[in-house]
Amino acid sequence: MSSEEASHTENAEEKKLSKKELAKLERQRKRQEAAAAASAISAVKIDEDDPLAANYGEIPLNDLQSKEISGKKWTKVEHLNSELKDQVVLVRGRAQAIRAVGKKMAFVVVRKRGFTVQCVLTVAPDLVSPQMVKFATSLSRESIVDIEGVISVPGQAITGASQQVEIQVRKLYCVNKAAPTLPIMIEDAARSEVEIEKALQAGEQLVRVNQDTRLNFRVLDIRTPANQGIFRIQYHVEKIFRQFLESEGFFGIHTPKLIAGSSEGGSAVFRLDYKGTPACLAQSPQLHKQMSICGDFNRVFEIGPVFRAEDSFTHRHLCEFTGLDVEMEIEEHYSEVMDIVDRLFVTIFDSLNETCSKELSAINKQYPFDKLKYLRKTLRLTFEEGVQMLKEAGVEIDPLGDLNTETERKLGQLVLEKYGTEFYILHRYPLAVRPFYTMPCHDSPNYSNSFDVFIRGEEIISGAQRVHVPEFLVERAQSCGIDVKTISTYIDAFRYGAPPHGGFGVGLERVVMLFCALNNIRKTSLFPRDPQRIAP
Amino acid sequence: MSSEEASHTENAEEKKLSKKELAKLERQRKRQEAAAAASAISAVKIDEDDPLAANYGEIPLNDLQSKEISGKKWTKVEHLNSELKDQVVLVRGRAQAIRAVGKKMAFVVVRKRGFTVQCVLTVAPDLVSPQMVKFATSLSRESIVDIEGVISVPGQAITGASQQVEIQVRKLYCVNKAAPTLPIMIEDAARSEVEIEKALQAGEQLVRVNQDTRLNFRVLDIRTPANQGIFRIQYHVEKIFRQFLESEGFFGIHTPKLIAGSSEGGSAVFRLDYKGTPACLAQSPQLHKQMSICGDFNRVFEIGPVFRAEDSFTHRHLCEFTGLDVEMEIEEHYSEVMDIVDRLFVTIFDSLNETCSKELSAINKQYPFDKLKYLRKTLRLTFEEGVQMLKEAGVEIDPLGDLNTETERKLGQLVLEKYGTEFYILHRYPLAVRPFYTMPCHDSPNYSNSFDVFIRGEEIISGAQRVHVPEFLVERAQSCGIDVKTISTYIDAFRYGAPPHGGFGVGLERVVMLFCALNNIRKTSLFPRDPQRIAP
């Protein structure tokens, strides 16, 4: 059984329909057939007084149950342009906005994948009846419609739609109705703060949709042009991540998310019962990606969910997010890992700027942001240099402690001022603030062969050389107060000959959030999970 | 905090090293430095009686803690060929096999990523000392070694290694030792049943490593050429899946694996506590991928883990596997979805055959299989036609019931005989055996707009047109005995205007298993999870 089928095996036994149910379905089908037959010409509701009645109406469900392959061609809204002038096109999309002008004219803005076109109904003999205009204006917003009409090119720019042509409507069918009242309107959800403020100054109070309402009705919220852009950008980041790494000899793996015991332990873990065994959800693919290196996989990456039960109520923490993880053999130095990070992210940023301008400008329109500043060769500072820069700016921190959110942000500012970049690597972190499997520096037990990477003053990547010698790994785990018995399968993996290696982990949602300078990670997670939200 | 760092926050507080620990690390460092200094030339253990002592030995850990970037270049084993004759190369890999020939000669087969090269040590003045040969023969198998030497091309074919050149060793260092005794030997794990049988007939009993032992020591098991091939093949399937779908206007999404309540319910679900709320792991991305279509995403796919708590102890079920899921708007007919399946899989199979011949032959060597037979245009049969074929072959089944594993296999045989293909689509399944959200056929309430896809007589894909009208969805859920309240967020997603749509789900491990005719899905899962296994 594959994915979708097996998920319902529990219902499979119940699914055999009773005779009563079959009879009911049969009655329903007959009703639909009768309705279709009554329409005589096309299967739409008929106004018997209107000779043009076949040109509009609701398509009955039966016609949408894969009844026929007509050979009709639908044109995508985003492909509508003046080259199609005077041609007849058929489009499917949503009735985003509907406006009547008297009883003889109506405008319907049709949206598909964030692109919009203005459709015009004008009463004319043998073409458009007043009843058809009435039908159009009675449509509920966000209903799915099929519109057939002739492309025209108006003399002036169209401000209410993305496409600079209009459709002179000849046929209009409703494919599926939306509820007459929607919890949020797309135009409200798509509005920028700037617009709201500007209107307020002009004495007009526009609707502001707050973050929580958006998430409650995410299916509506993600229809906005900015959100359509965000999730395509997210995919693009992933895509370039994969392409770049593949060109460097990496390949993708899938490690288990169900882990015996309590994984690396602590309170940040989701626990569950696995067939009578205590288990938990992987907080990262760390252990298994390292094991795959011990298994001669050489250079690997993984893109997959990562689970954190932390009670972090911040703009940048989620309980479930998409981890981009990398692990690789190193020949001599952890700088080989930083080299990959450096070129990988410059490649991603370049590609976003070059190929995603439509998406970026859709995001920018609602959430204005400045283009990310980054260097061709990524700046690398040691932790000690960072501490020194902070000190010179009057910020004293523990030289062997960690940075906090505030000092990270401050250092980001200082780096931007001094080096003109919002993307940089900070390395040689104090050993004491890194996980037990981090390799200490060769020349000091206080520091480690590790690094963090920052975008706009916020951390997005952690990486390091790992301890590859099992005896030393045991020693380090014990030093960190970890019960070695609980990680014995992990440590055993190194007993059969492990090459020197290192790697890093990135949060996909954070990359997108920070590249676009968005204020909340919930904006870049499709259906976010935080300590207070597990729906929809 | 990104992936790997945050997973250890629980330890972060404990990680500050005590003075005692710091002193210990410092002592260790000093010991290492002293040892390094003692070696005078290179940081290896020295035999003071041997003037060539600097040319071999164990590299001390300190030298492997990113001490320097020497500029040395390592050549990959797979790149060693006769064009490099007489050149000096440096390779890193594992000492797979070590053989002494008297005291003056030794062979070390070095393996990297499944490729092997024979390295020869011959005692010669100023080049190789007897002590060096002794050091080589004392290496434990699977240890990581650095070997420097001159490429030579022997007159006859080399049978014991993949590369047809030898390295005349000049320097040999051990980077990291493997334990002297390994739980399984790679050559045993790499042996085919054919070899074992043949040896048995010749009176020799060779070691057979059973499936469970392999999985217990997966880090060793995955080093075999066949396994190196399997997981690269798996990545290739994913890659072509993505590339093809992207070229058809799809993009990738990530839906949550943590779901409120009990998802689609039943016993096959892993339950957990989510911050005090009952929750479960998603059994498929079904609901959320459909919601993304309601959110105007148009055409999406997802590659991610899928969780099933089923007690299935078969060769083809796992409790966690990688789902390849697709969902798309359809214009008129569910055949649009089947068209995608058809072309997608023909593209994947073609690409595997064309570009993965090395990997396929590595798999074939250990697990011989016949090349998959498939047509340029995938065969489509209706369920009724399938039932009829079975009937004609003397197998009577309930025409409105489901196929079982046995009848699926039988039908696969019949199809192969009649149509010459091991890959086909069976569609118009009885409605009663499909999930509630499956769209019934327009012309019969007994059948549905759904399909399964088979490789070598086993099901790998399930797909269908979905019910996109909320009122009808409620009716269908109720008919299937589902409490509508438990799926209200799902149904609500359709109230704001949903386009007709359909999709399908595939299990990645199954595709690889069946393409290569492997006998167990545990062979195509990196760290498999089944009802009895949650480790390593």
PDB file of N, CA and C in Angstrom, chain A residues 1-3 6 15-16 64 66 70 94 111-112 176 179 223 238-239 246 254 257-258 274-275 294 296 308-309 320 329 332 398 432 434 462 465 495 497-498 510 529-530, chain B residues 1-3 6 15-16 64 66 70 94 111-112 176 179 223 238-239 246 254 257-258 274-275 294 296 308-309 320 329 332 398 432 434 459 462 465 495 497-498 510 529-530:
ATOM      1  N   MET A   1       0.829  -1.212   0.000  1.00  0.00           N
ATOM      2  CA  MET A   1       0.000   0.000   0.000  1.00  0.00           C
ATOM      3  C   MET A   1       0.855   1.249   0.000  1.00  0.00           C
ATOM      4  N   SER A   2       0.524   2.200  -0.809  1.00  0.00           N
ATOM      5  CA  SER A   2       1.350   3.399  -0.818  1.00  0.00           C
ATOM      6  C   SER A   2       0.693   4.452   0.056  1.00  0.00           C
ATOM      7  N   SER A   3       1.384   5.558   0.108  1.00  0.00           N
ATOM      8  CA  SER A   3       1.077   6.661   0.998  1.00  0.00           C
ATOM      9  C   SER A   3      -0.404   6.864   1.323  1.00  0.00           C
ATOM     10  N   ALA A   6      -2.851   3.578   2.293  1.00  0.00           N
ATOM     11  CA  ALA A   6      -2.644   2.899   3.560  1.00  0.00           C
ATOM     12  C   ALA A   6      -3.067   3.740   4.743  1.00  0.00           C
ATOM     13  N   LYS A  15     -15.592   0.818   4.855  1.00  0.00           N
ATOM     14  CA  LYS A  15     -15.877   1.564   3.644  1.00  0.00           C
ATOM     15  C   LYS A  15     -16.840   0.871   2.693  1.00  0.00           C
ATOM     16  N   LYS A  16     -17.012  -0.403   2.881  1.00  0.00           N
ATOM     17  CA  LYS A  16     -17.977  -1.114   2.043  1.00  0.00           C
ATOM     18  C   LYS A  16     -19.342  -0.444   2.249  1.00  0.00           C
ATOM     19  N   LEU A  64     -18.192  17.429 -13.198  1.00  0.00           N
ATOM     20  CA  LEU A  64     -16.820  17.618 -12.714  1.00  0.00           C
ATOM     21  C   LEU A  64     -16.230  16.320 -12.170  1.00  0.00           C
ATOM     22  N   SER A  66     -14.919  13.860 -13.695  1.00  0.00           N
ATOM     23  CA  SER A  66     -14.172  13.248 -14.800  1.00  0.00           C
ATOM     24  C   SER A  66     -15.109  12.659 -15.846  1.00  0.00           C
ATOM     25  N   SER A  70     -12.767  16.887 -23.043  1.00  0.00           N
ATOM     26  CA  SER A  70     -13.355  17.630 -24.166  1.00  0.00           C
ATOM     27  C   SER A  70     -12.313  18.098 -25.167  1.00  0.00           C
ATOM     28  N   ARG A  94     -10.043  32.222  -9.692  1.00  0.00           N
ATOM     29  CA  ARG A  94     -10.981  32.633  -8.644  1.00  0.00           C
ATOM     30  C   ARG A  94     -11.557  34.001  -8.944  1.00  0.00           C
ATOM     31  N   ARG A 111      -8.296  35.574 -10.485  1.00  0.00           N
ATOM     32  CA  ARG A 111      -6.926  35.356 -10.015  1.00  0.00           C
ATOM     33  C   ARG A 111      -6.542  33.884 -10.143  1.00  0.00           C
ATOM     34  N   LYS A 112      -5.316  33.660 -10.565  1.00  0.00           N
ATOM     35  CA  LYS A 112      -4.782  32.298 -10.601  1.00  0.00           C
ATOM     36  C   LYS A 112      -3.315  32.370 -10.185  1.00  0.00           C
ATOM     37  N   ASN A 176     -16.958  25.938  -8.724  1.00  0.00           N
ATOM     38  CA  ASN A 176     -17.205  25.588  -7.319  1.00  0.00           C
ATOM     39  C   ASN A 176     -17.357  26.873  -6.520  1.00  0.00           C
ATOM     40  N   ALA A 179     -17.974  29.924   0.147  1.00  0.00           N
ATOM     41  CA  ALA A 179     -18.988  30.373   1.105  1.00  0.00           C
ATOM     42  C   ALA A 179     -19.227  31.868   0.890  1.00  0.00           C
ATOM     43  N   ARG A 223      -3.096  32.523  -0.241  1.00  0.00           N
ATOM     44  CA  ARG A 223      -3.444  32.932  -1.606  1.00  0.00           C
ATOM     45  C   ARG A 223      -2.915  34.320  -1.959  1.00  0.00           C
ATOM     46  N   GLU A 238      15.802  25.541  -1.515  1.00  0.00           N
ATOM     47  CA  GLU A 238      16.013  24.100  -1.449  1.00  0.00           C
ATOM     48  C   GLU A 238      16.639  23.553  -2.725  1.00  0.00           C
ATOM     49  N   LYS A 239      16.098  24.026  -3.825  1.00  0.00           N
ATOM     50  CA  LYS A 239      16.531  23.534  -5.124  1.00  0.00           C
ATOM     51  C   LYS A 239      17.996  23.860  -5.384  1.00  0.00           C
ATOM     52  N   GLU A 246      25.047  18.756  -5.030  1.00  0.00           N
ATOM     53  CA  GLU A 246      25.241  17.644  -5.950  1.00  0.00           C
ATOM     54  C   GLU A 246      26.448  17.893  -6.851  1.00  0.00           C
ATOM     55  N   HIS A 254      17.908   9.974   3.627  1.00  0.00           N
ATOM     56  CA  HIS A 254      16.794  10.126   4.564  1.00  0.00           C
ATOM     57  C   HIS A 254      17.091   9.324   5.816  1.00  0.00           C
ATOM     58  N   LYS A 257      13.235   9.623  11.693  1.00  0.00           N
ATOM     59  CA  LYS A 257      12.771  10.645  12.635  1.00  0.00           C
ATOM     60  C   LYS A 257      12.348  10.004  13.944  1.00  0.00           C
ATOM     61  N   LEU A 258      12.086   8.712  13.915  1.00  0.00           N
ATOM     62  CA  LEU A 258      11.734   7.964  15.129  1.00  0.00           C
ATOM     63  C   LEU A 258      13.003   7.362  15.709  1.00  0.00           C
ATOM     64  N   TYR A 274       6.720   3.669  21.118  1.00  0.00           N
ATOM     65  CA  TYR A 274       6.924   2.974  19.848  1.00  0.00           C
ATOM     66  C   TYR A 274       6.755   1.492  20.089  1.00  0.00           C
ATOM     67  N   LYS A 275       5.551   1.002  19.873  1.00  0.00           N
ATOM     68  CA  LYS A 275       5.294  -0.431  20.027  1.00  0.00           C
ATOM     69  C   LYS A 275       5.788  -0.951  21.384  1.00  0.00           C
ATOM     70  N   CYS A 294      30.340   7.413   8.465  1.00  0.00           N
ATOM     71  CA  CYS A 294      31.064   6.207   8.907  1.00  0.00           C
ATOM     72  C   CYS A 294      30.768   5.031   7.981  1.00  0.00           C
ATOM     73  N   ASP A 296      30.741   5.196   4.788  1.00  0.00           N
ATOM     74  CA  ASP A 296      31.390   5.468   3.496  1.00  0.00           C
ATOM     75  C   ASP A 296      30.542   6.273   2.516  1.00  0.00           C
ATOM     76  N   ARG A 308      11.374  20.063  17.735  1.00  0.00           N
ATOM     77  CA  ARG A 308      11.860  20.659  18.976  1.00  0.00           C
ATOM     78  C   ARG A 308      10.688  20.985  19.885  1.00  0.00           C
ATOM     79  N   ALA A 309      10.655  20.354  21.036  1.00  0.00           N
ATOM     80  CA  ALA A 309       9.546  20.602  21.964  1.00  0.00           C
ATOM     81  C   ALA A 309       9.812  21.802  22.870  1.00  0.00           C
ATOM     82  N   GLU A 320       8.397  22.535  14.877  1.00  0.00           N
ATOM     83  CA  GLU A 320       8.722  21.653  13.748  1.00  0.00           C
ATOM     84  C   GLU A 320       9.186  22.552  12.607  1.00  0.00           C
ATOM     85  N   GLU A 329      33.192  14.191   4.718  1.00  0.00           N
ATOM     86  CA  GLU A 329      34.551  13.895   5.152  1.00  0.00           C
ATOM     87  C   GLU A 329      35.386  15.156   4.968  1.00  0.00           C
ATOM     88  N   GLU A 332      41.676  17.834   5.886  1.00  0.00           N
ATOM     89  CA  GLU A 332      42.616  18.379   6.851  1.00  0.00           C
ATOM     90  C   GLU A 332      42.014  19.359   7.845  1.00  0.00           C
ATOM     91  N   ASP A 398      31.536  37.428  28.176  1.00  0.00           N
ATOM     92  CA  ASP A 398      32.409  36.328  28.592  1.00  0.00           C
ATOM     93  C   ASP A 398      33.118  35.770  27.360  1.00  0.00           C
ATOM     94  N   ALA A 432      33.178  25.140  25.345  1.00  0.00           N
ATOM     95  CA  ALA A 432      32.190  24.921  26.400  1.00  0.00           C
ATOM     96  C   ALA A 432      30.748  25.170  25.941  1.00  0.00           C
ATOM     97  N   ARG A 434      29.535  24.391  22.901  1.00  0.00           N
ATOM     98  CA  ARG A 434      29.192  23.550  21.753  1.00  0.00           C
ATOM     99  C   ARG A 434      28.871  22.126  22.212  1.00  0.00           C
ATOM    100  N   SER A 462      24.741  26.358  12.156  1.00  0.00           N
ATOM    101  CA  SER A 462      25.776  25.925  13.081  1.00  0.00           C
ATOM    102  C   SER A 462      26.524  24.773  12.431  1.00  0.00           C
ATOM    103  N   GLN A 465      33.778  20.687  12.839  1.00  0.00           N
ATOM    104  CA  GLN A 465      34.423  19.382  12.721  1.00  0.00           C
ATOM    105  C   GLN A 465      33.941  18.539  13.895  1.00  0.00           C
ATOM    106  N   ARG A 495      33.601   2.921  16.004  1.00  0.00           N
ATOM    107  CA  ARG A 495      34.589   1.912  16.377  1.00  0.00           C
ATOM    108  C   ARG A 495      35.082   1.108  15.171  1.00  0.00           C
ATOM    109  N   GLY A 497      36.184   2.285  12.347  1.00  0.00           N
ATOM    110  CA  GLY A 497      36.978   3.123  11.441  1.00  0.00           C
ATOM    111  C   GLY A 497      36.170   4.294  10.923  1.00  0.00           C
ATOM    112  N   ALA A 498      36.412   5.473  11.462  1.00  0.00           N
ATOM    113  CA  ALA A 498      35.659   6.658  11.037  1.00  0.00           C
ATOM    114  C   ALA A 498      36.620   7.680  10.457  1.00  0.00           C
ATOM    115  N   ARG A 510      14.231  29.862   8.327  1.00  0.00           N
ATOM    116  CA  ARG A 510      15.018  31.033   8.738  1.00  0.00           C
ATOM    117  C   ARG A 510      15.756  31.679   7.574  1.00  0.00           C
ATOM    118  N   ARG A 529       4.021  25.142  13.429  1.00  0.00           N
ATOM    119  CA  ARG A 529       3.791  24.475  14.705  1.00  0.00           C
ATOM    120  C   ARG A 529       4.615  25.191  15.754  1.00  0.00           C
ATOM    121  N   ASP A 530       3.959  25.771  16.745  1.00  0.00           N
ATOM    122  CA  ASP A 530       4.692  26.377  17.848  1.00  0.00           C
ATOM    123  C   ASP A 530       4.056  25.873  19.142  1.00  0.00           C
TER     124      ASP A 530
ATOM    125  N   MET B   1      18.846  29.528  16.835  1.00  0.00           N
ATOM    126  CA  MET B   1      19.656  28.316  16.862  1.00  0.00           C
ATOM    127  C   MET B   1      19.308  27.419  15.703  1.00  0.00           C
ATOM    128  N   SER B   2      20.280  26.918  15.023  1.00  0.00           N
ATOM    129  CA  SER B   2      19.954  26.056  13.910  1.00  0.00           C
ATOM    130  C   SER B   2      20.045  24.610  14.357  1.00  0.00           C
ATOM    131  N   SER B   3      19.728  23.770  13.421  1.00  0.00           N
ATOM    132  CA  SER B   3      19.583  22.339  13.629  1.00  0.00           C
ATOM    133  C   SER B   3      20.452  21.734  14.717  1.00  0.00           C
ATOM    134  N   ALA B   6      20.852  23.600  18.427  1.00  0.00           N
ATOM    135  CA  ALA B   6      19.717  23.628  19.325  1.00  0.00           C
ATOM    136  C   ALA B   6      19.416  22.260  19.905  1.00  0.00           C
ATOM    137  N   LYS B  15      27.701  22.288  29.743  1.00  0.00           N
ATOM    138  CA  LYS B  15      28.860  22.148  28.897  1.00  0.00           C
ATOM    139  C   LYS B  15      30.053  23.008  29.318  1.00  0.00           C
ATOM    140  N   LYS B  16      29.778  24.029  30.119  1.00  0.00           N
ATOM    141  CA  LYS B  16      30.894  24.838  30.606  1.00  0.00           C
ATOM    142  C   LYS B  16      31.863  23.904  31.323  1.00  0.00           C
ATOM    143  N   LEU B  64      45.004  15.864  13.487  1.00  0.00           N
ATOM    144  CA  LEU B  64      43.754  15.749  12.740  1.00  0.00           C
ATOM    145  C   LEU B  64      42.699  16.728  13.250  1.00  0.00           C
ATOM    146  N   SER B  66      42.294  19.813  12.623  1.00  0.00           N
ATOM    147  CA  SER B  66      42.393  21.007  11.767  1.00  0.00           C
ATOM    148  C   SER B  66      43.642  21.809  12.086  1.00  0.00           C
ATOM    149  N   SER B  70      47.694  22.003   4.436  1.00  0.00           N
ATOM    150  CA  SER B  70      49.015  21.767   3.854  1.00  0.00           C
ATOM    151  C   SER B  70      49.053  22.027   2.353  1.00  0.00           C
ATOM    152  N   ARG B  94      39.856   3.105   3.122  1.00  0.00           N
ATOM    153  CA  ARG B  94      39.894   2.079   4.160  1.00  0.00           C
ATOM    154  C   ARG B  94      40.775   0.918   3.739  1.00  0.00           C
ATOM    155  N   ARG B 111      39.813   0.915  -0.070  1.00  0.00           N
ATOM    156  CA  ARG B 111      38.482   1.157  -0.628  1.00  0.00           C
ATOM    157  C   ARG B 111      38.014   2.562  -0.270  1.00  0.00           C
ATOM    158  N   LYS B 112      37.367   3.196  -1.240  1.00  0.00           N
ATOM    159  CA  LYS B 112      36.741   4.505  -0.992  1.00  0.00           C
ATOM    160  C   LYS B 112      35.444   4.543  -1.777  1.00  0.00           C
ATOM    161  N   ASN B 176      42.825   6.696  11.260  1.00  0.00           N
ATOM    162  CA  ASN B 176      41.974   6.300  12.391  1.00  0.00           C
ATOM    163  C   ASN B 176      41.809   4.790  12.358  1.00  0.00           C
ATOM    164  N   ALA B 179      38.370  -1.085  15.155  1.00  0.00           N
ATOM    165  CA  ALA B 179      38.541  -2.113  16.185  1.00  0.00           C
ATOM    166  C   ALA B 179      39.159  -3.346  15.532  1.00  0.00           C
ATOM    167  N   ARG B 223      28.571  -0.180   3.671  1.00  0.00           N
ATOM    168  CA  ARG B 223      29.829   0.029   2.935  1.00  0.00           C
ATOM    169  C   ARG B 223      29.966  -0.895   1.732  1.00  0.00           C
ATOM    170  N   GLU B 238      14.625  10.203  -6.564  1.00  0.00           N
ATOM    171  CA  GLU B 238      14.122  11.452  -6.002  1.00  0.00           C
ATOM    172  C   GLU B 238      14.432  12.642  -6.887  1.00  0.00           C
ATOM    173  N   LYS B 239      15.643  12.625  -7.388  1.00  0.00           N
ATOM    174  CA  LYS B 239      16.126  13.752  -8.192  1.00  0.00           C
ATOM    175  C   LYS B 239      15.326  13.880  -9.490  1.00  0.00           C
ATOM    176  N   GLU B 246       9.063  19.520 -11.658  1.00  0.00           N
ATOM    177  CA  GLU B 246       9.326  20.945 -11.793  1.00  0.00           C
ATOM    178  C   GLU B 246       9.125  21.383 -13.243  1.00  0.00           C
ATOM    179  N   HIS B 254       6.537  21.655   2.207  1.00  0.00           N
ATOM    180  CA  HIS B 254       6.733  20.865   3.421  1.00  0.00           C
ATOM    181  C   HIS B 254       5.513  21.030   4.311  1.00  0.00           C
ATOM    182  N   LYS B 257       4.329  17.275  10.136  1.00  0.00           N
ATOM    183  CA  LYS B 257       4.227  15.856  10.507  1.00  0.00           C
ATOM    184  C   LYS B 257       3.527  15.723  11.848  1.00  0.00           C
ATOM    185  N   LEU B 258       3.482  16.793  12.603  1.00  0.00           N
ATOM    186  CA  LEU B 258       2.762  16.813  13.877  1.00  0.00           C
ATOM    187  C   LEU B 258       1.348  17.314  13.628  1.00  0.00           C
ATOM    188  N   TYR B 274       1.409  16.737  22.702  1.00  0.00           N
ATOM    189  CA  TYR B 274       1.992  17.962  22.155  1.00  0.00           C
ATOM    190  C   TYR B 274       1.652  19.101  23.104  1.00  0.00           C
ATOM    191  N   LYS B 275       2.538  19.367  24.018  1.00  0.00           N
ATOM    192  CA  LYS B 275       2.344  20.480  24.949  1.00  0.00           C
ATOM    193  C   LYS B 275       0.976  20.401  25.634  1.00  0.00           C
ATOM    194  N   CYS B 294      -6.065  24.107  -2.225  1.00  0.00           N
ATOM    195  CA  CYS B 294      -7.120  25.084  -1.898  1.00  0.00           C
ATOM    196  C   CYS B 294      -6.509  26.469  -1.683  1.00  0.00           C
ATOM    197  N   ASP B 296      -4.301  27.791  -3.575  1.00  0.00           N
ATOM    198  CA  ASP B 296      -3.825  28.296  -4.879  1.00  0.00           C
ATOM    199  C   ASP B 296      -2.409  27.875  -5.245  1.00  0.00           C
ATOM    200  N   ARG B 308       3.674   5.092   9.998  1.00  0.00           N
ATOM    201  CA  ARG B 308       2.612   4.092  10.114  1.00  0.00           C
ATOM    202  C   ARG B 308       2.894   3.154  11.280  1.00  0.00           C
ATOM    203  N   ALA B 309       1.997   3.158  12.241  1.00  0.00           N
ATOM    204  CA  ALA B 309       2.211   2.288  13.402  1.00  0.00           C
ATOM    205  C   ALA B 309       1.651   0.887  13.186  1.00  0.00           C
ATOM    206  N   GLU B 320       8.216   3.691   9.209  1.00  0.00           N
ATOM    207  CA  GLU B 320       8.572   5.043   8.754  1.00  0.00           C
ATOM    208  C   GLU B 320       9.179   4.895   7.372  1.00  0.00           C
ATOM    209  N   GLU B 329      -4.205  20.563  -9.449  1.00  0.00           N
ATOM    210  CA  GLU B 329      -5.522  20.889  -9.989  1.00  0.00           C
ATOM    211  C   GLU B 329      -5.734  20.053 -11.240  1.00  0.00           C
ATOM    212  N   GLU B 332     -10.300  18.585 -16.204  1.00  0.00           N
ATOM    213  CA  GLU B 332     -11.521  17.855 -16.541  1.00  0.00           C
ATOM    214  C   GLU B 332     -11.563  16.425 -16.020  1.00  0.00           C
ATOM    215  N   ASP B 398     -14.249 -10.728  -5.716  1.00  0.00           N
ATOM    216  CA  ASP B 398     -15.369  -9.797  -5.547  1.00  0.00           C
ATOM    217  C   ASP B 398     -15.149  -8.600  -6.479  1.00  0.00           C
ATOM    218  N   ALA B 432     -15.977   1.534  -2.732  1.00  0.00           N
ATOM    219  CA  ALA B 432     -16.024   1.027  -1.356  1.00  0.00           C
ATOM    220  C   ALA B 432     -14.651   0.730  -0.764  1.00  0.00           C
ATOM    221  N   ARG B 434     -11.888   2.564  -1.342  1.00  0.00           N
ATOM    222  CA  ARG B 434     -11.022   3.758  -1.378  1.00  0.00           C
ATOM    223  C   ARG B 434     -11.392   4.705  -0.237  1.00  0.00           C
ATOM    224  N   GLU B 459       2.009  -3.252  -5.640  1.00  0.00           N
ATOM    225  CA  GLU B 459       1.497  -1.896  -5.698  1.00  0.00           C
ATOM    226  C   GLU B 459       2.526  -0.907  -5.173  1.00  0.00           C
ATOM    227  N   SER B 462      -0.803   4.926  -5.140  1.00  0.00           N
ATOM    228  CA  SER B 462      -2.251   5.065  -5.115  1.00  0.00           C
ATOM    229  C   SER B 462      -2.573   6.510  -5.455  1.00  0.00           C
ATOM    230  N   GLN B 465      -8.835  11.282  -8.205  1.00  0.00           N
ATOM    231  CA  GLN B 465      -9.457  12.598  -8.113  1.00  0.00           C
ATOM    232  C   GLN B 465     -10.075  12.688  -6.729  1.00  0.00           C
ATOM    233  N   ARG B 495     -14.376  25.095   1.978  1.00  0.00           N
ATOM    234  CA  ARG B 495     -15.528  26.011   1.996  1.00  0.00           C
ATOM    235  C   ARG B 495     -15.224  27.356   1.346  1.00  0.00           C
ATOM    236  N   GLY B 497     -13.854  27.906  -1.565  1.00  0.00           N
ATOM    237  CA  GLY B 497     -13.634  27.762  -3.000  1.00  0.00           C
ATOM    238  C   GLY B 497     -12.481  26.824  -3.299  1.00  0.00           C
ATOM    239  N   ALA B 498     -12.788  25.600  -3.699  1.00  0.00           N
ATOM    240  CA  ALA B 498     -11.728  24.624  -3.984  1.00  0.00           C
ATOM    241  C   ALA B 498     -11.815  24.200  -5.442  1.00  0.00           C
ATOM    242  N   ARG B 510       9.952   1.570  -1.869  1.00  0.00           N
ATOM    243  CA  ARG B 510       9.337   0.534  -2.709  1.00  0.00           C
ATOM    244  C   ARG B 510       9.733   0.664  -4.166  1.00  0.00           C
ATOM    245  N   ARG B 529      12.820   1.244  10.131  1.00  0.00           N
ATOM    246  CA  ARG B 529      11.991   1.179  11.326  1.00  0.00           C
ATOM    247  C   ARG B 529      10.838   0.241  11.047  1.00  0.00           C
ATOM    248  N   ASP B 530      10.746  -0.843  11.786  1.00  0.00           N
ATOM    249  CA  ASP B 530       9.598  -1.730  11.644  1.00  0.00           C
ATOM    250  C   ASP B 530       9.073  -2.026  13.045  1.00  0.00           C
TER     251      ASP B 530
END
